[in-house]
Short mmCIF file of C-alpha atoms in Angstrom, two decimals:
data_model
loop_
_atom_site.label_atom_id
_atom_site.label_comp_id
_atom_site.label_asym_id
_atom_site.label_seq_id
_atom_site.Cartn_x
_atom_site.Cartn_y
_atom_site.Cartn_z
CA UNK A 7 44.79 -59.10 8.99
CA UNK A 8 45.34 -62.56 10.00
CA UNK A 9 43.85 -65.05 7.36
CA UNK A 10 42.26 -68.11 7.69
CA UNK A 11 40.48 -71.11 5.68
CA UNK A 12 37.94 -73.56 5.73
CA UNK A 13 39.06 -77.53 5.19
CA UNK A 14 36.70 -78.59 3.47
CA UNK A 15 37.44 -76.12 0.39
CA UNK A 16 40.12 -78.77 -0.10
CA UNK A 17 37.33 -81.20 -0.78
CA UNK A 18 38.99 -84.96 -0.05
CA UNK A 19 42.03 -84.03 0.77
CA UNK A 20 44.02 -85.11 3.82
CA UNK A 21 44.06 -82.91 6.33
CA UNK A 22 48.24 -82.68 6.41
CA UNK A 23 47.54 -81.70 2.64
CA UNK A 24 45.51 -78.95 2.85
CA UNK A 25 46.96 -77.77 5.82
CA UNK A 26 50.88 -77.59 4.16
CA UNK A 27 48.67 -75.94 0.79
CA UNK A 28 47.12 -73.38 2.85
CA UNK A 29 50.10 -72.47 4.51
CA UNK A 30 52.14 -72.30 1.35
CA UNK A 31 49.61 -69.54 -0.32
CA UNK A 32 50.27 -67.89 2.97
CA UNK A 33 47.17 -68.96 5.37
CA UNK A 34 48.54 -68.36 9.04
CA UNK A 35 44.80 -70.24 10.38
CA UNK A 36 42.61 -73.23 9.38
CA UNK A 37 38.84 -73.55 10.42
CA UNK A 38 37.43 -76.86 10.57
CA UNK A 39 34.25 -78.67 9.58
CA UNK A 40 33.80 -81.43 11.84
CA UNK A 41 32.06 -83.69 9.19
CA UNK A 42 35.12 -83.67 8.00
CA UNK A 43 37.39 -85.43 10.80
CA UNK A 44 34.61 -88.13 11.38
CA UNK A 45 31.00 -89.28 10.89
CA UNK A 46 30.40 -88.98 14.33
CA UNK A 47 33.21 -86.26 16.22
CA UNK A 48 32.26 -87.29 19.27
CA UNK A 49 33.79 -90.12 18.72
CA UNK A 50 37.36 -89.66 18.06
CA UNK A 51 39.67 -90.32 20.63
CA UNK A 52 42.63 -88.39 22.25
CA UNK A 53 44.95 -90.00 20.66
CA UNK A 54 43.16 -88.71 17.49
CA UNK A 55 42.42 -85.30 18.59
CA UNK A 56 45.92 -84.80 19.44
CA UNK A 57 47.32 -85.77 16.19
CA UNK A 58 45.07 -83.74 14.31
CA UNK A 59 46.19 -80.95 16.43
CA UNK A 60 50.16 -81.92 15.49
CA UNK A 61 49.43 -81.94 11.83
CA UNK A 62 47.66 -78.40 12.06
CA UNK A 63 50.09 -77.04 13.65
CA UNK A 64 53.53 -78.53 12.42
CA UNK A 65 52.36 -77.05 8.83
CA UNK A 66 52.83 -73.51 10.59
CA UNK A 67 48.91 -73.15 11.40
CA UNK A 68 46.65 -71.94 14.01
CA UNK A 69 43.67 -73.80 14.45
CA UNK A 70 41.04 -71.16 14.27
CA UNK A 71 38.14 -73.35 15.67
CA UNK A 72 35.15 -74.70 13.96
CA UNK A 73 32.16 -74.45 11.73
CA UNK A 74 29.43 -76.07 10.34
CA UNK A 75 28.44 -77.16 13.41
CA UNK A 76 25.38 -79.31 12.71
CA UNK A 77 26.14 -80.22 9.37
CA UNK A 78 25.21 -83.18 8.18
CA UNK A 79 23.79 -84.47 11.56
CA UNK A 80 20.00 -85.86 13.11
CA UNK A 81 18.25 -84.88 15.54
CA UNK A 82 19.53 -81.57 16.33
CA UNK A 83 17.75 -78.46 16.14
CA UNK A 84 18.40 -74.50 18.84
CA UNK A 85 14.24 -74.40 17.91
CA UNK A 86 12.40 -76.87 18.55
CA UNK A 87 9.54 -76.68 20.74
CA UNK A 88 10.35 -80.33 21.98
CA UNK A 89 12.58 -79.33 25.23
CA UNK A 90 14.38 -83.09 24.80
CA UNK A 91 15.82 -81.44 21.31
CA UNK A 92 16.83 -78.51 22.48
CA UNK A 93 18.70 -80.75 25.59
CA UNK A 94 20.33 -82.65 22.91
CA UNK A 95 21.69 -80.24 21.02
CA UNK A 96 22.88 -78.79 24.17
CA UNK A 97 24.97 -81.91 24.95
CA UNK A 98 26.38 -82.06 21.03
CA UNK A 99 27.47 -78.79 20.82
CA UNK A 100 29.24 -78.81 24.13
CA UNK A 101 30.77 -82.18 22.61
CA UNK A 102 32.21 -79.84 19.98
CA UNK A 103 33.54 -77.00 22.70
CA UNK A 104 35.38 -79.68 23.93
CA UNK A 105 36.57 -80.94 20.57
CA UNK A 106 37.26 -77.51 19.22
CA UNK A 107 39.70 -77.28 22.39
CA UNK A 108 41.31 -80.25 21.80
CA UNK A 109 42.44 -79.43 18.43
CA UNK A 110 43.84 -76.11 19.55
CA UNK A 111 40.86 -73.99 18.45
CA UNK A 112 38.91 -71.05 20.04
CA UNK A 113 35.99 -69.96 17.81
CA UNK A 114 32.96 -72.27 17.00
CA UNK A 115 30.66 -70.58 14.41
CA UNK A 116 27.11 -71.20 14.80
CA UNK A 117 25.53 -70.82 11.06
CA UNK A 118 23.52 -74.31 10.93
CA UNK A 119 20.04 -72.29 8.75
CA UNK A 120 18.60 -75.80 8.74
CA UNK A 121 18.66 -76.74 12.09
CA UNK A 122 17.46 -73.27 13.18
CA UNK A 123 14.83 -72.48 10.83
CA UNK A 124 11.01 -72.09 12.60
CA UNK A 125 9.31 -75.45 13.03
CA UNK A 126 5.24 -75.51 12.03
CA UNK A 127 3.69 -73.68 14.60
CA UNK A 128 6.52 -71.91 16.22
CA UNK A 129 6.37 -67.93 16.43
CA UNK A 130 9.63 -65.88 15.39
CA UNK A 131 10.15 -64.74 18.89
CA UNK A 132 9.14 -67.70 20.73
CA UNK A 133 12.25 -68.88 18.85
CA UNK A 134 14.48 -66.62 20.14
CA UNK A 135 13.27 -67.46 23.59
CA UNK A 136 14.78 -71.14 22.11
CA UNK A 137 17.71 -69.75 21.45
CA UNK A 138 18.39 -67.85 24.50
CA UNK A 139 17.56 -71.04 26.29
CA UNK A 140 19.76 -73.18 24.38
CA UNK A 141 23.05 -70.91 23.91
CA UNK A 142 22.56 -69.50 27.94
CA UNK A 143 22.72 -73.38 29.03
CA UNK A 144 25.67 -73.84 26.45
CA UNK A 145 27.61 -71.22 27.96
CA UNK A 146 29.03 -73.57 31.27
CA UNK A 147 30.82 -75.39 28.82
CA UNK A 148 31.98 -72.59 26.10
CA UNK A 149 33.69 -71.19 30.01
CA UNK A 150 35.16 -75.06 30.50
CA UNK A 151 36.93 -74.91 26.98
CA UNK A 152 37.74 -71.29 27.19
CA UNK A 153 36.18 -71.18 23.48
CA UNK A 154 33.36 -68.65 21.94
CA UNK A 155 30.05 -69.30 20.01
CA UNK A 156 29.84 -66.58 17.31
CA UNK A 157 26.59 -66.43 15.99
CA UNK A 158 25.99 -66.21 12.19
CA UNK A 159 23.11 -64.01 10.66
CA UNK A 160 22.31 -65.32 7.70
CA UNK A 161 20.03 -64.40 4.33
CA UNK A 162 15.93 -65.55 4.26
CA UNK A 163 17.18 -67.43 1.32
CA UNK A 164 18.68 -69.70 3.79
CA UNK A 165 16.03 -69.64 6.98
CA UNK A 166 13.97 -67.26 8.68
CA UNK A 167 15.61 -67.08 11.88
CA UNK A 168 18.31 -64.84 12.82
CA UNK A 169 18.46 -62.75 9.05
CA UNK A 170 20.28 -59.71 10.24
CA UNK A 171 23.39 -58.74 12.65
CA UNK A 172 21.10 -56.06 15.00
CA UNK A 173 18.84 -59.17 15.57
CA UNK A 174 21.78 -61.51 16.36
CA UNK A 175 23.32 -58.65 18.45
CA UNK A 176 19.98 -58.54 20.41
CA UNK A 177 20.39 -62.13 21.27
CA UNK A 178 24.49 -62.28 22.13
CA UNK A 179 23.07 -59.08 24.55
CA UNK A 180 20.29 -61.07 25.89
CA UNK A 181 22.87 -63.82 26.79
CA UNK A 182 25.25 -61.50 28.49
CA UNK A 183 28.45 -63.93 27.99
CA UNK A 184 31.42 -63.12 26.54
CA UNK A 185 31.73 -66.45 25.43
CA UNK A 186 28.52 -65.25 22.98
CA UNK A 187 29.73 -63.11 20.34
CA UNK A 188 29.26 -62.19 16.88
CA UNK A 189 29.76 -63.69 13.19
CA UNK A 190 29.65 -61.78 10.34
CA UNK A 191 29.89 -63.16 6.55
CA UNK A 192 30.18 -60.85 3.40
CA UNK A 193 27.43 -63.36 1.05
CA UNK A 194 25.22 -62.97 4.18
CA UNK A 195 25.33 -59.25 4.93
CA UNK A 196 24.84 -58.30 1.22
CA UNK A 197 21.48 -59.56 1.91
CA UNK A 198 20.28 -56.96 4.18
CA UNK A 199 19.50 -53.37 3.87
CA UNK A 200 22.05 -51.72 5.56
CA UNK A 201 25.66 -51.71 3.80
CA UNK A 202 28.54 -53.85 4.87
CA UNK A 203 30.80 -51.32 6.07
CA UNK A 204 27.65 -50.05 8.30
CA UNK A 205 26.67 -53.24 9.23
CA UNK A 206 30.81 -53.92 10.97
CA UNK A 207 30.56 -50.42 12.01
CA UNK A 208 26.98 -50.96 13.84
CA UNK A 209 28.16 -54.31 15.38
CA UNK A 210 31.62 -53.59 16.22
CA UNK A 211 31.19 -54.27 20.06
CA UNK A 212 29.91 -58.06 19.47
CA UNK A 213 32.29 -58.49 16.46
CA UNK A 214 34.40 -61.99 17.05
CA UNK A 215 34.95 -63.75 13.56
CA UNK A 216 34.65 -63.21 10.03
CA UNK A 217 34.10 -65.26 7.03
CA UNK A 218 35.21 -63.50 3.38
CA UNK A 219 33.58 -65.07 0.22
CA UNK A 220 31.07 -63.19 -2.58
CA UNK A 221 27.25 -63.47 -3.42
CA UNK A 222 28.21 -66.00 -6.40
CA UNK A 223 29.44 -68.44 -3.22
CA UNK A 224 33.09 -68.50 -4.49
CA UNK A 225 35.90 -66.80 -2.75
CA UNK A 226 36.95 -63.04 -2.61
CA UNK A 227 37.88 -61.35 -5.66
CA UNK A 228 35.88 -63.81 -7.44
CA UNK A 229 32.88 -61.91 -8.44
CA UNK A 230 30.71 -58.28 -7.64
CA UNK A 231 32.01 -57.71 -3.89
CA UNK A 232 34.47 -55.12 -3.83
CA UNK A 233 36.77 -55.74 -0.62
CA UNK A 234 38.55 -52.50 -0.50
CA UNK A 235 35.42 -50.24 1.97
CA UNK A 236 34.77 -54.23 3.69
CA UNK A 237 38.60 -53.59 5.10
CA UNK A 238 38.38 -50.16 5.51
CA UNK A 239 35.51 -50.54 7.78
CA UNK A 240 37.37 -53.60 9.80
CA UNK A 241 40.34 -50.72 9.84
CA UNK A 242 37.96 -48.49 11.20
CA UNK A 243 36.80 -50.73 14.34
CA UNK A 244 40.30 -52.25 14.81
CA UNK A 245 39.28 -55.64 14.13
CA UNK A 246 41.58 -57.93 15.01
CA UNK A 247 40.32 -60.99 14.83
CA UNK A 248 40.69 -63.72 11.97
CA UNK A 249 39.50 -63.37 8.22
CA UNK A 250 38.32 -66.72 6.72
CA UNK A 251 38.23 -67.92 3.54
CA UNK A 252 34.61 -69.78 3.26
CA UNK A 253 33.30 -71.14 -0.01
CA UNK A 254 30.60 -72.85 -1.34
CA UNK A 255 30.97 -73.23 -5.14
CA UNK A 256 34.32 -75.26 -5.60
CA UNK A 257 34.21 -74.91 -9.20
CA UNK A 258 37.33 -73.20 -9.73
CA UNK A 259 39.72 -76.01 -7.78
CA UNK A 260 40.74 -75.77 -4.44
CA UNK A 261 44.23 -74.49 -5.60
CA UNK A 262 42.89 -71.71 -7.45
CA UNK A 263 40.44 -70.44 -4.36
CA UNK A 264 43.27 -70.95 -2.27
CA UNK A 265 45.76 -68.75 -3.54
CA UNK A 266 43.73 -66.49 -5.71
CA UNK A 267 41.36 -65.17 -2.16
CA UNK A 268 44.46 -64.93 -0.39
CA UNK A 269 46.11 -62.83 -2.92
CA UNK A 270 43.01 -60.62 -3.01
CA UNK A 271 42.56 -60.18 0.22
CA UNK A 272 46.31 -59.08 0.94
CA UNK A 273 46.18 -56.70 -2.03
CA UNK A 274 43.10 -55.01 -0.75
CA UNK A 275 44.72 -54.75 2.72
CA UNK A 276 47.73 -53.12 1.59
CA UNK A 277 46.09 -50.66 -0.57
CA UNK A 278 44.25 -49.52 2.49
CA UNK A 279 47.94 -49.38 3.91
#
């Protein structure tokens, strides 16, 4: 497995921090939160994006690509009935393609719940007929940038559109690009009603990036999950693609997630041998 992490479980730190700390607990990969290079990315310059891409990579890392794409934005939304939105969001996202291969990166997952969800008066599958539209005019410039969207289901705690992997699989087949794939997280999956290891198994074809974290939103081998049938399953369907490190509870310190997930995850992978 290679192994990965997200920046901002390193909170404030600067980014030639966390990248030497990820690489010490033995990260090969770091994903990136935009928010987190600049209020607006758009705006940084070359000069900028190249010496991000430097510090990434003269700790020893890969940049894996980006996530929380529309985090902590305005006026963004895949849909919105309002067709100047959806343009919009268009334009900023291909901003980010272009971003995400500045800084080295190749994967842009698309989770965003908020900026997804169904507006008043918009039907679940005239939705996806928003989606389609938007990702299927994204698509030019995920071929530009040589990157991939992978598309995140994720839990009705957290929206109503796109819940479960066979309904994102139906869109990324709908699209028909392979720059359209698949993004599967372990807190996300548990919702459904389908296992994990059949849910990787079912999906295998689309499968493009994984995130690794538990239902309590702290890292791996930090609560109920048990990893060890998760990996065998990835085994099983020769996945070999990245596995990321994604929080959301940062109560135990960014050191201990760190080095504590890694450690998990490596154990569990070697007692699959």
């Amino acid at each position: 497995m290679r192994y990965g992490i997200c920046n901002e479980t390193f909170g404030d730190w600067p980014l030639k921090r966390a990248c030497e700390f990820a690489a010490a607990c033995g990260y090969t990969g770091i994903e990136i939160a935009p928010f987190t290079l600049a209020g607006d990315p758009r705006e940084l310059s070359a000069a900028e994006r190249a010496e991000l891409r430097r510090t990434i990579a003269q700790a020893g890392l890969d940049c894996i690509g980006l996530h929380w794409l529309l985090a902590k934005t305005e006026g963004f939304h895949v849909t919105d009935p309002d067709p100047t939105v959806r343009d919009r969001t268009v334009g900023y996202l291909g901003e980010l393609a272009r971003l995400c291969h500045d800084l080295g990166g190749r994967i842009l997952v698309f989770g965003s719940p908020q900026q997804r969800s169904l507006l008043p008066g918009v039907a679940a599958e005239q939705a996806f007929g928003f989606l389609q539209d938007v990702f299927d005019r994204l698509v030019p410039a995920l071929e530009a940038t040589d990157t991939v969207l992978a598309l995140e289901p994720l839990s009705p705690i957290e929206t109503d559109v796109l819940n479960t992997a066979a309904e994102t699989c139906r869109l990324i087949e709908a699209i028909g690009s392979p720059h359209v794939k698949l993004h599967l997280d372990v807190k996300a999956m548990a919702s459904e009603d389908l296992s994990i290891p059949e849910i990787i198994h079912a999906s295998a074809a689309q499968l493009e990036h994984f995130h690794a974290n538990d239902v309590n939103l702290q890292g791996p081998g930090f609560g109920a999950i048990e990893f060890g049938p998760i990996f065998q399953a990835l085994h099983d369907i020769a996945y070999s693609g990245w596995v990321s490190v994604e929080v959301f509870d940062y109560t135990p310190g960014a050191e201990r997630l760190a080095r504590e997930s890694i450690a998990y995850l490596q154990r569990v992978d070697e007692e699959i041998g």
